[in-house]
Amino acid sequence: MSAGADIFVRLWRAALRRRAGLWLIGALPWLLLRSGPGLLAWSAFCAWDGLRLKQRVERHWTAWLDGAVPEMEDSAALLLQAESPVAQLQRQRLLERIDASLTAPRVRAIVRVRVRMGLPWLAGNLALAALAWGAALLPHGAQPRAAGVPGAKAARVAVAAELTVKLTPPRYTGVAESVSAPRDLTAPEQTVVEWCLKHPAGAAETLELSDGRQLRAGADCARWTATESIFWRWRGARYTLKVLPDSAPEIVVSQPNEIIKELARDATQAAMAVSVRDDYQVKQATLHLTLARGSGENIRFSDRELPIPAGRDPHRRDWARNWTLADLGMEPGDELYFFVRALDNAARPHTVQSPTYTLRLPAPQAEEEQDVSALPVMVKPESLRSQRQIIIDTEQLIADMRVKKMDAATVRERSEGIAADQGALRRRYGQFLGEESTLFGKDEHDDDHGGAGNGKPQDVLHEFGHAHDQAENATLFDEATKKVLRRALSAMWDAENALRAITPKTALPPEHKALDAIKELQQSERIYLHKTAFAPPPLKEDKRMTGDMAGAAGGKREQSAAPDSVPAPLRELVQALAGDGPLPGLWTRTAHDWVRERIAPDEQRLAAQRAIQDVADGCLACRPVLRAWLRGAVHEAPVLLQATPVVETRFERAVRGGVQ
């Protein structure tokens, strides 16, 4: 061992001996209390303190020697490393005198100055031990004894206050019963909650529920069926019981991925994939198939019902099958409709049905053209599409562009088709304003007009004649109706331009604007008849200038009474909560009924009920909180715009400087 390492070991041992007294004294209280956790915690502290002390000695022992031993000549660092010949010579000189200068008493003196006893750590340890000792004595000594009650009976009274909460969920959930101390719990819907005293020897305990009810737990347990989330209070402490409602099964049809699936003409198979999930158990799931065959009035339907088998997991049923069209009984020209129906295992089962999906198998091309060449074709006039249908087509195009990968040619074709429908509808309404032209192409009547040498249509009236009237004024509509028509046509123009530019999303707002204008036209009156002027009956000459008001009707017109959506007791309660005065009688029942009826979310309802309980306890600062909850639950507050009658006297007019 080198000389430097030997000196470090001597200082480290001296520091350990100095700190060992602290460690032993700190362990004595935990040994007396027979506290294993406390002794373990103190042992961990001692190990940490020893490691920290070793690092400190290892880092500073050379500086300690230079400051306490003058014979070291501030060269104690050379005991660890001396590279140059001069440093090695100085190190040799220090080693010759170190045994005489660094004695055991001098080492203890250095450690005594540099290493503290750690009394603050010892004081904290003794304080924790005292707290543990007091906590051990508290259950036996803190309970006051009544006069003439022996110690054993007092202990039984102290134990009698222990309360347990027992949860018994419905059997169909498969959740086991649980018994625990009062704390925040979560339980399924329709769980039977029981509050029981372990030793019901004393008085019954009162439990306050957030909905205003009070339960008594004594010789018999207090019982309540969980139908909604609540909190309950016992001895000033609140505990929340969150109720998990039983959800209905969820059905997901992943194949086919469209509501109406058009199969290929040469298709031989059709895929179906269904997944049913429930929070507890899927009791039954069935696939309903309906095959439609024929055309016109000769359509025949055949129904089938197939069960979806259960798997290992009772919470879900996954089923997929690649049907052959022969198994489905489908032939060219048939349609197959199917949906999935599922129900869970609740006491009152939830029945859920999926949307109806359609599989279409087109008929062969030859069959469609069979026996039609010799029949006369009755061409019907093409009907105009309504503005609502144009909006539906545009929304469908936007949805398909977002979901499917459509090529540019298909998007252009569909957008221009909708634009053509919009233009036809615009020209139909434009006839009422005398419009005969269109923005794109030529109208049908252009072919009948004569043309000049350049091939353009010739307008004889405007070229050689004089128009005495505007085309728009040659209608029977009033100016207000014409304004609505102009607004509708302008919106149709904008929608048609956007559709021609292959931007269907930009066309939706003007399409809706045009639909609103058309609705306004449909709801307006067709014919307007001007009413004749009102001619009041002549006044009797004998009553003029007499001031006699007998039989005269009052000129005051009162506003019609608005529906009273806020009950009078609630209005009085809200007004009383604005101050610190007394509240109306039975106000808690009014508040609880209003909160239960108007506030649906569990978190908000529990917060409002908590405010009701705080105000009932006398908390004045909680009144604005409860008032805000009650006012926030008023969804349709009536607004009365009724002027207040004011009687103005001559004296008041004189005070304001008016005419006497």
XYZ file of C-alpha atoms in Angstrom:
660
model
C 0.000 0.000 0.000
C 1.360 3.461 -0.921
C 1.883 6.167 1.633
C -0.991 8.299 0.291
C -3.470 5.421 0.446
C -2.350 4.605 3.992
C -2.959 8.186 5.157
C -6.422 8.214 3.476
C -7.396 4.973 5.265
C -6.328 6.403 8.638
C -8.454 9.534 8.106
C -11.423 7.500 6.801
C -11.418 5.183 9.839
C -11.250 8.158 12.189
C -14.239 9.748 10.408
C -16.208 6.493 10.676
C -15.537 6.241 14.411
C -16.734 9.827 14.855
C -19.991 9.272 12.900
C -20.683 5.756 14.305
C -22.021 7.220 17.527
C -24.675 9.110 15.588
C -25.742 5.968 13.749
C -26.033 3.870 16.922
C -28.016 6.497 18.835
C -30.427 6.931 15.902
C -31.145 3.195 15.744
C -32.040 2.850 19.449
C -35.585 4.404 19.222
C -36.598 2.075 16.379
C -35.265 -0.929 18.284
C -37.312 0.087 21.323
C -40.443 0.560 19.183
C -39.786 -2.754 17.410
C -40.471 -0.982 14.128
C -39.004 -2.888 11.200
C -39.782 -0.223 8.570
C -38.282 2.524 10.717
C -35.108 0.545 11.404
C -34.792 -0.300 7.721
C -35.191 3.349 6.738
C -32.539 4.427 9.288
C -30.156 1.736 8.053
C -30.573 2.990 4.489
C -29.776 6.511 5.712
C -26.641 5.312 7.505
C -25.397 3.564 4.356
C -25.998 6.688 2.305
C -24.311 8.886 4.937
C -21.264 6.593 5.105
C -20.860 6.597 1.327
C -21.164 10.365 1.225
C -18.600 10.721 4.047
C -16.125 8.466 2.248
C -16.392 10.523 -0.932
C -15.794 13.700 1.036
C -12.662 12.356 2.781
C -11.313 10.995 -0.495
C -11.774 14.353 -2.180
C -10.421 16.679 0.556
C -7.887 14.746 2.735
C -4.845 16.357 1.109
C -6.254 19.829 1.764
C -6.990 18.823 5.353
C -3.343 17.794 5.859
C -1.990 21.000 4.320
C -4.178 23.092 6.600
C -3.533 21.204 9.854
C 0.072 19.883 9.540
C 2.697 22.598 8.822
C 5.364 19.947 8.287
C 3.636 18.966 5.023
C 4.718 22.354 3.503
C 1.465 22.473 1.426
C 2.726 19.503 -0.596
C 0.378 16.742 0.549
C -0.802 16.256 -3.029
C 2.674 14.914 -3.887
C 1.901 11.853 -1.765
C -0.511 10.745 -4.481
C 1.484 11.639 -7.591
C 4.993 13.097 -8.204
C 6.128 13.167 -11.809
C 9.150 15.480 -11.966
C 12.456 14.717 -10.177
C 11.967 17.759 -7.935
C 8.511 16.579 -6.936
C 9.853 13.106 -6.207
C 12.595 14.601 -4.012
C 10.012 16.643 -2.065
C 7.792 13.548 -1.722
C 10.732 11.609 -0.248
C 11.281 14.356 2.325
C 7.581 14.255 3.340
C 7.613 10.484 3.778
C 10.585 10.727 6.136
C 8.822 13.133 8.482
C 5.194 11.977 8.159
C 5.332 9.292 10.841
C 6.554 11.782 13.421
C 4.199 14.601 12.424
C 0.949 12.689 11.727
C 0.211 10.922 15.028
C -3.112 9.331 16.042
C -4.191 12.256 18.287
C -3.439 14.638 15.439
C -5.539 12.549 13.028
C -8.481 12.605 15.459
C -8.102 16.365 15.841
C -8.212 16.852 12.045
C -11.354 14.707 11.725
C -12.985 16.448 14.692
C -12.612 19.782 12.918
C -13.553 18.633 9.429
C -16.337 16.098 10.122
C -19.451 17.195 11.982
C -21.520 15.012 14.270
C -24.711 15.317 12.164
C -26.968 16.382 15.017
C -29.733 17.765 12.710
C -30.122 14.314 11.150
C -30.336 12.767 14.608
C -32.976 15.297 15.705
C -35.114 14.555 12.646
C -34.812 10.828 13.266
C -35.875 11.204 16.894
C -38.862 13.352 15.834
C -40.038 10.669 13.391
C -39.645 8.022 16.060
C -41.726 10.136 18.426
C -44.484 10.481 15.837
C -44.486 6.736 15.257
C -44.683 6.136 19.003
C -47.623 8.559 19.296
C -49.442 6.931 16.378
C -49.020 3.538 18.024
C -50.590 4.860 21.218
C -53.386 6.885 19.524
C -55.999 4.092 18.970
C -55.861 3.184 22.664
C -55.412 6.515 24.331
C -57.154 9.057 22.078
C -60.680 7.732 22.517
C -62.292 9.435 25.540
C -63.889 7.231 28.117
C -67.382 7.871 29.335
C -68.174 7.885 33.019
C -68.537 4.401 34.347
C -67.552 2.760 31.007
C -64.760 0.240 31.402
C -61.751 0.284 29.097
C -62.798 -2.790 27.124
C -66.202 -1.303 26.364
C -64.610 1.999 25.249
C -62.396 0.064 22.857
C -65.462 -1.679 21.403
C -67.170 1.702 20.880
C -64.072 2.943 19.027
C -64.069 -0.091 16.744
C -67.829 0.221 16.136
C -67.275 3.264 13.902
C -65.520 1.207 11.238
C -67.564 1.249 8.001
C -67.280 -1.109 5.045
C -68.655 -0.732 1.529
C -69.863 -3.877 -0.230
C -70.508 -3.907 -3.972
C -72.633 -6.676 -5.506
C -72.678 -6.246 -9.303
C -75.370 -7.965 -11.411
C -74.603 -11.590 -12.116
C -74.621 -11.183 -15.894
C -71.606 -8.843 -15.737
C -69.335 -11.540 -14.312
C -67.750 -9.000 -11.931
C -67.006 -10.415 -8.485
C -68.269 -8.923 -5.252
C -65.946 -6.617 -3.354
C -65.725 -5.314 0.198
C -63.512 -2.338 1.014
C -63.109 0.624 3.297
C -64.690 3.950 2.314
C -62.940 5.241 -0.824
C -63.671 6.250 -4.414
C -65.098 3.250 -6.282
C -66.308 2.266 -9.732
C -69.171 -0.178 -10.242
C -71.352 -1.438 -13.115
C -74.893 -0.206 -13.503
C -77.539 -1.838 -11.247
C -74.888 -2.765 -8.658
C -76.272 -3.200 -5.124
C -74.224 -1.007 -2.765
C -74.307 -1.807 0.965
C -72.781 0.280 3.740
C -72.295 -1.864 6.848
C -70.764 -1.309 10.282
C -68.307 -3.977 11.375
C -69.467 -3.829 15.000
C -72.915 -2.185 15.107
C -72.951 -1.718 18.871
C -73.166 2.077 18.954
C -75.471 4.592 17.322
C -76.376 4.327 13.652
C -74.240 6.232 11.161
C -75.794 8.711 8.718
C -74.772 8.631 5.061
C -75.638 11.573 2.798
C -76.016 10.923 -0.929
C -75.436 13.622 -3.511
C -79.053 13.454 -4.717
C -80.281 14.643 -1.308
C -81.206 11.290 0.213
C -79.919 10.113 3.589
C -79.277 6.496 4.560
C -78.841 4.992 8.025
C -76.291 2.256 8.647
C -76.717 0.566 12.018
C -77.745 -2.948 12.944
C -78.911 -3.269 9.332
C -76.784 -2.245 6.383
C -77.802 0.741 4.292
C -78.599 -0.381 0.742
C -78.806 1.476 -2.554
C -79.008 0.321 -6.193
C -76.549 2.144 -8.432
C -78.410 3.769 -11.317
C -76.254 6.886 -11.770
C -72.916 8.226 -10.606
C -73.075 9.832 -7.166
C -70.877 10.865 -4.294
C -71.683 10.095 -0.668
C -70.517 11.766 2.507
C -69.713 10.193 5.850
C -68.293 12.129 8.809
C -67.438 15.101 6.586
C -65.501 13.094 3.977
C -66.812 12.707 0.417
C -66.365 9.567 -1.678
C -67.316 9.226 -5.346
C -69.087 6.159 -6.735
C -68.828 6.181 -10.523
C -71.395 4.012 -12.287
C -70.482 2.441 -15.621
C -73.604 2.154 -17.796
C -74.174 -1.042 -19.748
C -73.419 -0.229 -23.364
C -75.266 -1.741 -26.289
C -73.370 -4.084 -28.621
C -71.331 -2.496 -31.387
C -71.548 -3.943 -34.897
C -68.856 -3.283 -37.496
C -69.245 -4.570 -41.073
C -65.845 -4.381 -42.768
C -66.792 -6.345 -45.902
C -68.336 -5.116 -48.107
C -66.923 -1.636 -47.576
C -69.881 0.082 -49.278
C -73.578 0.170 -48.465
C -74.396 -0.742 -52.060
C -71.791 -3.044 -53.582
C -71.896 -3.521 -57.344
C -70.371 -6.877 -58.193
C -68.635 -7.545 -61.473
C -70.647 -9.291 -64.181
C -68.318 -12.257 -64.120
C -68.030 -12.379 -60.301
C -68.308 -15.792 -58.658
C -67.702 -14.859 -54.997
C -68.765 -12.220 -52.483
C -66.939 -11.487 -49.208
C -68.611 -10.693 -45.885
C -66.798 -9.781 -42.638
C -68.605 -8.840 -39.416
C -67.369 -7.982 -35.921
C -69.671 -7.646 -32.880
C -68.369 -6.302 -29.549
C -69.954 -5.811 -26.130
C -68.632 -4.695 -22.762
C -69.762 -7.901 -21.012
C -71.033 -10.619 -23.338
C -72.535 -10.965 -26.801
C -75.443 -13.311 -26.160
C -76.688 -13.667 -29.717
C -75.707 -12.417 -33.157
C -77.484 -13.321 -36.386
C -77.035 -12.541 -40.066
C -80.269 -11.852 -41.974
C -80.215 -12.361 -45.764
C -82.945 -11.362 -48.231
C -82.623 -12.290 -51.907
C -84.633 -10.295 -54.480
C -85.172 -11.803 -57.944
C -87.173 -10.578 -60.882
C -88.190 -7.197 -62.267
C -91.215 -4.965 -62.387
C -94.151 -6.466 -60.532
C -92.728 -9.991 -60.706
C -90.215 -9.652 -57.866
C -89.859 -12.544 -55.448
C -88.142 -12.346 -52.069
C -86.593 -15.169 -50.049
C -85.298 -14.734 -46.494
C -82.642 -16.599 -44.536
C -81.262 -16.199 -41.020
C -77.820 -17.524 -40.038
C -76.297 -17.444 -36.532
C -72.855 -15.914 -36.095
C -70.873 -18.431 -34.017
C -69.308 -17.474 -30.696
C -65.567 -17.587 -30.113
C -63.349 -17.941 -27.081
C -63.808 -14.331 -26.048
C -67.400 -13.761 -24.859
C -66.995 -10.014 -25.351
C -66.772 -10.230 -29.129
C -67.704 -12.316 -32.144
C -65.666 -12.058 -35.313
C -66.954 -13.756 -38.427
C -65.814 -13.665 -42.044
C -66.716 -15.779 -45.045
C -66.029 -15.670 -48.741
C -69.362 -16.806 -50.168
C -69.798 -18.303 -53.563
C -72.733 -16.872 -55.460
C -74.154 -20.389 -55.715
C -74.254 -20.645 -51.904
C -76.043 -17.316 -51.754
C -78.417 -18.417 -54.523
C -77.651 -15.330 -56.595
C -78.119 -15.235 -60.354
C -77.433 -12.409 -62.823
C -79.840 -9.542 -62.158
C -80.427 -10.466 -58.475
C -79.916 -8.299 -55.424
C -78.999 -9.534 -51.949
C -79.831 -7.446 -48.870
C -78.315 -8.348 -45.491
C -77.952 -6.892 -42.036
C -76.642 -8.070 -38.640
C -78.686 -8.107 -35.443
C -77.064 -8.599 -32.017
C -78.121 -8.517 -28.367
C -76.177 -8.699 -25.123
C -76.803 -10.604 -21.881
C -78.169 -7.731 -19.806
C -81.249 -8.141 -17.652
C -83.004 -6.064 -20.272
C -81.051 -7.012 -23.386
C -79.954 -4.290 -25.758
C -80.844 -5.155 -29.351
C -78.815 -3.483 -32.091
C -79.198 -3.777 -35.844
C -76.648 -2.734 -38.437
C -77.505 -0.816 -41.625
C -78.748 -2.876 -44.556
C -76.060 -3.666 -47.113
C -76.827 -4.505 -50.744
C -74.973 -6.794 -53.149
C -75.952 -6.337 -56.798
C -75.102 -8.765 -59.565
C -75.759 -7.048 -62.923
C -77.616 -8.892 -65.638
C -75.723 -9.856 -68.798
C -75.582 -7.218 -71.514
C -77.340 -9.495 -74.035
C -80.221 -10.079 -71.660
C -80.785 -6.390 -71.185
C -81.073 -5.810 -74.965
C -83.190 -8.890 -75.626
C -86.535 -8.377 -77.393
C -86.385 -4.612 -77.313
C -85.282 -3.856 -80.864
C -88.728 -4.504 -82.345
C -90.626 -2.529 -79.690
C -91.408 1.144 -80.185
C -89.381 3.411 -77.943
C -91.400 5.983 -76.005
C -89.056 8.870 -75.329
C -90.106 10.775 -72.218
C -89.119 14.356 -71.662
C -86.119 14.628 -69.347
C -87.208 15.917 -65.995
C -85.313 18.665 -64.222
C -83.342 17.828 -61.092
C -84.242 19.879 -58.064
C -81.769 22.107 -56.250
C -81.769 19.736 -53.275
C -80.826 16.807 -55.557
C -77.984 18.874 -57.033
C -76.690 19.538 -53.494
C -76.875 15.819 -52.646
C -74.983 14.923 -55.838
C -72.296 17.495 -55.072
C -71.857 16.278 -51.493
C -71.605 12.686 -52.727
C -68.953 13.700 -55.264
C -66.932 15.462 -52.545
C -67.189 12.419 -50.262
C -66.113 10.053 -53.033
C -63.147 12.292 -53.881
C -62.063 12.206 -50.238
C -62.506 8.456 -49.656
C -61.839 6.878 -53.049
C -58.972 7.361 -55.463
C -60.828 8.718 -58.487
C -59.072 9.622 -61.681
C -59.290 13.135 -63.095
C -61.481 12.099 -66.018
C -64.156 10.597 -63.762
C -64.162 13.633 -61.465
C -64.474 15.988 -64.465
C -67.301 13.950 -65.965
C -69.336 13.883 -62.764
C -68.694 17.547 -61.970
C -69.689 18.691 -65.472
C -72.794 16.478 -65.290
C -73.892 18.215 -62.085
C -73.064 21.577 -63.690
C -75.317 20.704 -66.639
C -78.177 19.922 -64.225
C -77.543 23.195 -62.416
C -77.580 25.110 -65.708
C -80.859 23.508 -66.777
C -82.454 24.426 -63.482
C -81.059 27.959 -63.722
C -82.577 28.439 -67.190
C -85.891 27.104 -65.880
C -86.025 29.816 -63.201
C -84.489 32.402 -65.534
C -87.567 32.263 -67.759
C -89.477 34.118 -65.062
C -87.122 37.073 -65.502
C -87.075 36.911 -69.310
C -83.645 35.275 -69.614
C -83.052 33.239 -72.758
C -79.252 32.950 -72.950
C -76.781 30.688 -71.232
C -73.145 31.065 -70.348
C -71.930 27.835 -71.970
C -72.842 26.878 -75.547
C -75.968 27.781 -77.503
C -79.550 27.288 -76.476
C -81.974 25.173 -78.370
C -83.769 28.159 -79.877
C -80.569 29.516 -81.412
C -80.871 27.045 -84.274
C -84.134 28.587 -85.399
C -82.778 32.145 -85.717
C -81.486 33.526 -88.921
C -77.811 34.304 -89.142
C -75.661 36.892 -90.773
C -72.836 36.124 -93.094
C -70.493 35.450 -90.179
C -72.674 32.619 -88.826
C -73.820 34.520 -85.714
C -77.549 34.704 -84.839
C -79.232 37.905 -85.950
C -81.350 39.831 -83.438
C -83.717 41.746 -85.734
C -85.559 43.556 -82.927
C -82.455 45.049 -81.297
C -80.760 45.777 -84.617
C -83.603 47.389 -86.571
C -86.265 48.089 -83.971
C -86.755 49.909 -80.670
C -87.626 48.125 -77.405
C -90.180 49.953 -75.303
C -89.914 47.577 -72.332
C -87.336 45.494 -70.530
C -87.568 41.708 -70.709
C -87.458 41.462 -66.960
C -90.466 43.767 -66.584
C -92.569 41.631 -68.922
C -93.581 39.408 -66.022
C -96.324 39.548 -63.411
C -93.996 39.421 -60.390
C -93.533 42.289 -57.983
C -90.125 43.810 -57.286
C -89.544 41.836 -54.042
C -90.093 38.526 -55.831
C -87.750 39.599 -58.615
C -85.017 40.363 -56.079
C -85.288 36.863 -54.636
C -85.202 35.404 -58.149
C -82.088 37.420 -59.008
C -80.413 36.167 -55.813
C -81.254 32.548 -56.676
C -80.023 32.898 -60.268
C -76.801 34.587 -59.161
C -76.098 31.754 -56.725
C -76.838 29.184 -59.429
C -74.416 30.962 -61.768
C -71.664 30.787 -59.104
C -72.355 27.116 -58.414
C -72.327 26.257 -62.114
C -69.037 28.113 -62.646
C -67.410 26.256 -59.719
C -68.637 22.908 -61.025
C -67.350 23.680 -64.515
C -63.981 24.520 -62.935
C -63.953 21.059 -61.233
C -64.082 22.553 -57.716
C -67.232 20.978 -56.244
C -66.362 21.997 -52.683
C -66.513 25.664 -53.712
C -69.901 25.080 -55.341
C -71.657 23.936 -52.149
C -72.141 27.379 -50.474
C -73.809 29.000 -53.518
C -75.934 25.857 -54.014
C -77.259 26.166 -50.460
C -77.800 29.893 -51.015
C -79.858 29.131 -54.122
C -81.894 26.527 -52.190
C -82.694 29.087 -49.469
C -83.872 31.559 -52.103
C -86.073 28.923 -53.765
C -87.609 28.068 -50.372
C -88.314 31.746 -49.811
C -90.056 31.913 -53.173
C -92.136 28.833 -52.420
C -93.228 30.176 -49.047
C -94.130 33.627 -50.321
C -97.684 34.522 -51.297
C -98.605 34.006 -54.939
C -100.958 36.986 -55.238
C -100.784 40.264 -53.386
C -103.935 42.358 -52.967
C -103.556 45.820 -51.604
C -105.802 46.456 -48.609
C -108.142 49.432 -48.581
C -107.471 52.259 -46.179
C -108.933 52.066 -42.665
C -111.789 54.507 -42.142
C -112.547 54.972 -38.413
C -116.151 55.662 -37.398
C -117.019 59.325 -36.874
C -116.879 60.695 -33.327
C -119.990 61.853 -31.618
C -120.106 65.616 -31.443
C -121.519 65.658 -27.916
C -118.414 63.831 -26.538
C -115.756 65.873 -28.248
C -113.570 68.018 -25.962
C -115.337 66.701 -22.832
C -112.622 64.328 -21.505
C -115.166 61.528 -21.076
C -113.273 58.221 -21.605
C -116.173 55.898 -20.830
C -116.313 53.098 -23.405
C -113.021 54.073 -25.048
C -110.463 51.326 -25.662
C -107.050 51.671 -24.053
C -104.102 52.468 -26.229
C -101.659 50.324 -24.276
C -100.737 47.068 -25.988
C -99.134 44.531 -23.688
C -96.717 41.953 -24.906
C -98.064 38.422 -25.048
C -97.026 36.349 -22.068
C -93.912 34.268 -22.727
C -93.869 30.625 -21.712
C -92.651 30.263 -18.145
C -89.732 27.850 -18.564
C -88.261 28.645 -15.133
C -90.380 27.530 -12.151
C -91.194 30.153 -9.568
C -89.480 28.280 -6.658
C -86.266 28.093 -8.673
C -86.463 31.794 -9.537
C -86.841 32.639 -5.849
C -83.910 30.385 -4.963
C -81.628 31.991 -7.561
C -82.539 35.467 -6.282
C -81.920 34.400 -2.665
C -78.518 32.902 -3.550
C -77.406 36.336 -4.779
C -77.229 37.524 -1.148
C -76.398 36.123 2.257
C -79.941 36.081 3.587
C -82.108 33.076 4.416
C -83.019 30.672 1.626
C -86.577 29.570 0.781
C -88.095 26.551 2.458
C -87.415 23.160 0.905
C -84.837 24.784 -1.372
C -82.651 21.675 -1.414
C -85.454 19.642 -2.991
C -85.965 22.329 -5.634
C -82.252 22.466 -6.429
C -81.838 18.688 -6.551
C -84.835 18.234 -8.861
C -83.612 20.963 -11.200
C -80.038 19.608 -11.359
C -81.171 16.012 -11.911
C -83.533 17.091 -14.698
C -81.350 19.581 -16.571
C -77.684 18.515 -16.115
C -76.867 15.226 -17.822
C -73.033 14.782 -17.759
C -71.892 12.973 -14.626
C -68.992 15.291 -13.792
C -71.097 18.448 -14.065
C -74.032 16.958 -12.184
C -71.810 15.798 -9.315
C -70.157 19.223 -9.127
C -73.580 20.911 -8.930
C -74.754 18.472 -6.236
C -71.531 19.084 -4.329
C -72.301 22.819 -4.397
C -75.817 22.120 -3.059
C -74.343 20.148 -0.166
C -71.805 22.882 0.614
C -74.491 25.576 0.693
C -76.647 23.389 2.935
C -73.677 23.151 5.320
C -73.656 26.948 5.626
C -70.895 27.896 3.171
C -71.651 31.476 2.049
C -68.762 31.513 -0.443
C -70.346 28.520 -2.211
C -73.591 30.340 -3.016
C -72.324 31.999 -6.235
C -71.109 28.598 -7.440
C -74.519 26.987 -6.909
C -76.252 30.006 -8.443
C -74.091 29.664 -11.561
C -74.951 25.960 -11.896
C -78.684 26.624 -11.537
C -78.664 29.501 -14.022
C -76.507 27.561 -16.465
C -79.137 24.806 -16.569
C -81.712 27.262 -17.951
C -81.390 26.514 -21.660
C -84.256 28.660 -22.980
C -84.623 31.718 -20.787
C -87.543 33.954 -21.798
C -86.765 37.543 -22.749
C -89.542 40.051 -22.007
C -89.341 43.397 -23.789
C -92.112 45.159 -21.937
C -91.824 48.846 -21.168
C -92.444 49.970 -17.599
C -95.265 52.568 -17.350
C -94.159 55.844 -15.771
C -96.574 58.508 -14.530
C -95.198 61.984 -15.179
C -96.649 64.889 -13.195
C -96.484 68.607 -13.814
C -94.117 68.995 -10.877
C -91.636 66.566 -12.405
C -91.764 68.394 -15.716
C -91.170 71.688 -13.920
C -88.149 70.252 -12.096
C -86.636 69.167 -15.423
C -87.295 72.643 -16.842
C -90.185 71.608 -19.055
C -93.357 73.441 -19.941
C -95.712 74.162 -17.023
